[in-house]
Amino acid sequence: MAAQQLTKNQSLVLDALHHADGPLSAYTILDKLRDHGFRAPLQVYRALDKLLEFGLIHRLESMNSFVACAHPDHQHHHDHGVTAFAICEDCGQVTEMHDEAMEERLTVLAGKQHFKTEKTTIEIRGHCQNCTAE
Amino acid sequence: MAAQQLTKNQSLVLDALHHADGPLSAYTILDKLRDHGFRAPLQVYRALDKLLEFGLIHRLESMNSFVACAHPDHQHHHDHGVTAFAICEDCGQVTEMHDEAMEERLTVLAGKQHFKTEKTTIEIRGHCQNCTAE
DNA sequence: ATCAATTGCGTTATGCTATAACGTGTGGCA
DNA sequence: TGCCACACGTTATAGCATAACGCAATTGAT
Ligand SMILES: [Zn+2]
Ligand SMILES: [Zn+2]
Ligand SMILES: [Zn+2]
Ligand SMILES: [Zn+2]
């Protein structure tokens, strides 16, 4: 599955996420796209589902919202392994992190339980560097 | 803050979670406790908030539900560090895991970003040993 | 004992998040 | 041509969470 040609709705949603300075909820996206003809939540959710499938965006479980993937070559659909997110509770900024050692550790953890991993969520809530400086 | 005396509502909610064989949503708990006088979601959410604060239960972000802490000495309020959950998508069973190395790795990751961690969520979705056997 | 502050409680109403169900249109292909 | 897969639009509904109000019980000074 290579660089997928996005539909109009999918492109609009992806653009909205790219131009946002933080994660957006589905309903916030809906409001941003009303001028482009969006009327109902499903138009957003259907696009989000596809974008998630293509690996172009991520869902932040702890805040029911979505961010564009920070991976530079996001046109190429390739799983970029486990992702950890640092989410600032002050400014809302999200940092996407990848770490081989962490991934390895998770594999070991799951292995101990003979658990077959499908998807891993790691979200760190706290305060970013900017918001910590006093 | 030591072994907290729970209120009636808090005890009822905690018992419901202890007797459940998997995570429960707030509304499921509400239904289970209607015979005990519960009528509204807030009665449940308020109890859940306190139980979370006491460290007696955990919230599973990826499924909007709650589980009793599996830590044996859950009467003593002491943070038991970062918790990772393995959630079976077939049978709903949840396994609570603790791993020093994992915790260390996350500390390093956050440190690189000069990020001050408040709370960490780790949830592994997949299939448990029982549900993998064919 | 009394007052004030805190905490829990019950109720009603509301808001936010997500999906079910139905029908339409379009493009690819046997 | 007929069929299928897929995206789309719309309405309705389900599921999750909190705001706001008032009351009651508790605590801890004064
Ligand atoms: Zn990414
Ligand atoms: Zn910040
Ligand atoms: Zn625990
Ligand atoms: Zn299972």
XYZ file of N, CA, C and O (backbone and C1' of nucleotides) in Angstrom, chain A residues 7-10 37 39-43 46 50, chain D residues 6-17:
132
model
N -9.085 11.433 -0.804
C -10.302 12.062 -1.317
C -10.347 13.506 -0.806
O -9.550 13.914 0.034
N -11.317 14.230 -1.314
C -11.435 15.633 -0.946
C -11.627 15.799 0.562
O -10.925 16.587 1.201
N -12.549 15.038 1.113
C -12.800 15.144 2.553
C -11.576 14.766 3.369
O -11.241 15.427 4.355
N -10.919 13.722 2.962
C -9.725 13.288 3.687
C -8.646 14.362 3.642
O -7.992 14.652 4.656
N -18.176 22.934 3.440
C -19.294 22.058 3.134
C -19.558 20.952 4.137
O -20.511 20.202 3.973
N -21.052 19.200 7.198
C -22.261 19.443 7.964
C -22.430 18.493 9.138
O -23.155 18.780 10.063
N -21.834 17.314 9.053
C -22.119 16.273 10.057
C -20.846 15.581 10.544
O -19.870 15.470 9.806
N -20.879 15.128 11.804
C -19.716 14.470 12.418
C -19.182 13.305 11.587
O -17.970 13.112 11.518
N -20.069 12.565 10.965
C -19.609 11.392 10.240
C -18.667 11.725 9.113
O -17.777 10.951 8.767
N -18.853 12.875 8.521
C -17.940 13.267 7.448
C -16.522 13.362 7.994
O -15.562 12.998 7.319
N -15.310 9.615 9.297
C -14.949 8.703 8.208
C -13.585 9.052 7.642
O -12.766 8.174 7.361
N -9.895 6.742 7.889
C -9.017 6.424 6.763
C -7.608 6.951 7.000
O -6.619 6.265 6.731
P -13.807 -1.810 -0.981
O -14.089 -0.253 -1.075
C -13.582 0.485 -2.184
C -14.255 1.829 -2.225
C -14.307 2.548 -0.867
O -13.633 3.775 -0.991
C -16.347 2.712 -2.026
P -12.976 4.425 0.335
O -13.624 5.885 0.343
C -13.464 6.704 -0.796
C -14.703 7.536 -0.992
C -15.061 8.438 0.182
O -14.818 9.795 -0.198
C -16.976 7.393 -0.781
P -15.090 10.959 0.829
O -16.646 11.295 0.667
C -17.185 11.518 -0.627
C -18.690 11.641 -0.516
C -19.146 12.518 0.646
O -19.624 13.737 0.119
C -20.463 10.525 0.398
P -19.960 14.911 1.150
O -21.497 14.645 1.492
C -22.449 14.663 0.456
C -23.848 14.524 1.033
C -24.085 15.341 2.311
O -25.306 16.064 2.149
C -24.642 13.053 2.674
P -25.830 17.039 3.287
O -26.776 16.086 4.142
C -27.775 15.340 3.466
C -28.651 14.599 4.466
C -28.850 15.332 5.803
O -30.236 15.529 5.993
C -28.235 13.052 6.145
P -30.757 16.363 7.278
O -31.288 15.177 8.224
C -32.071 14.142 7.647
C -32.343 13.074 8.680
C -32.633 13.612 10.085
O -33.844 13.038 10.553
C -30.928 11.961 10.172
P -34.404 13.419 12.021
O -33.912 12.177 12.905
C -34.073 10.858 12.388
C -33.317 9.874 13.263
C -33.566 10.056 14.760
O -34.068 8.842 15.286
C -31.242 9.885 14.295
P -34.518 8.778 16.843
O -33.229 8.124 17.533
C -32.641 6.981 16.920
C -31.299 6.682 17.563
C -31.308 6.681 19.097
O -30.894 5.397 19.511
C -29.430 7.812 18.252
P -31.104 4.927 21.038
O -29.615 4.518 21.446
C -28.785 3.908 20.467
C -27.339 4.088 20.849
C -27.063 3.923 22.343
O -25.988 3.019 22.456
C -26.116 5.937 21.537
P -25.510 2.529 23.885
O -24.303 3.521 24.201
C -23.140 3.480 23.393
C -22.132 4.469 23.939
C -21.891 4.362 25.448
O -20.489 4.425 25.644
C -22.435 6.565 24.878
P -19.879 4.292 27.133
O -19.354 5.769 27.409
C -18.322 6.307 26.573
C -18.052 7.731 26.986
C -17.702 7.905 28.471
O -16.482 8.628 28.555
C -19.375 9.446 27.835
P -15.827 8.878 30.002
O -16.430 10.305 30.396
C -16.070 11.437 29.615
C -16.720 12.674 30.177
C -16.511 12.907 31.676
O -15.637 14.010 31.825
C -18.734 13.443 30.968
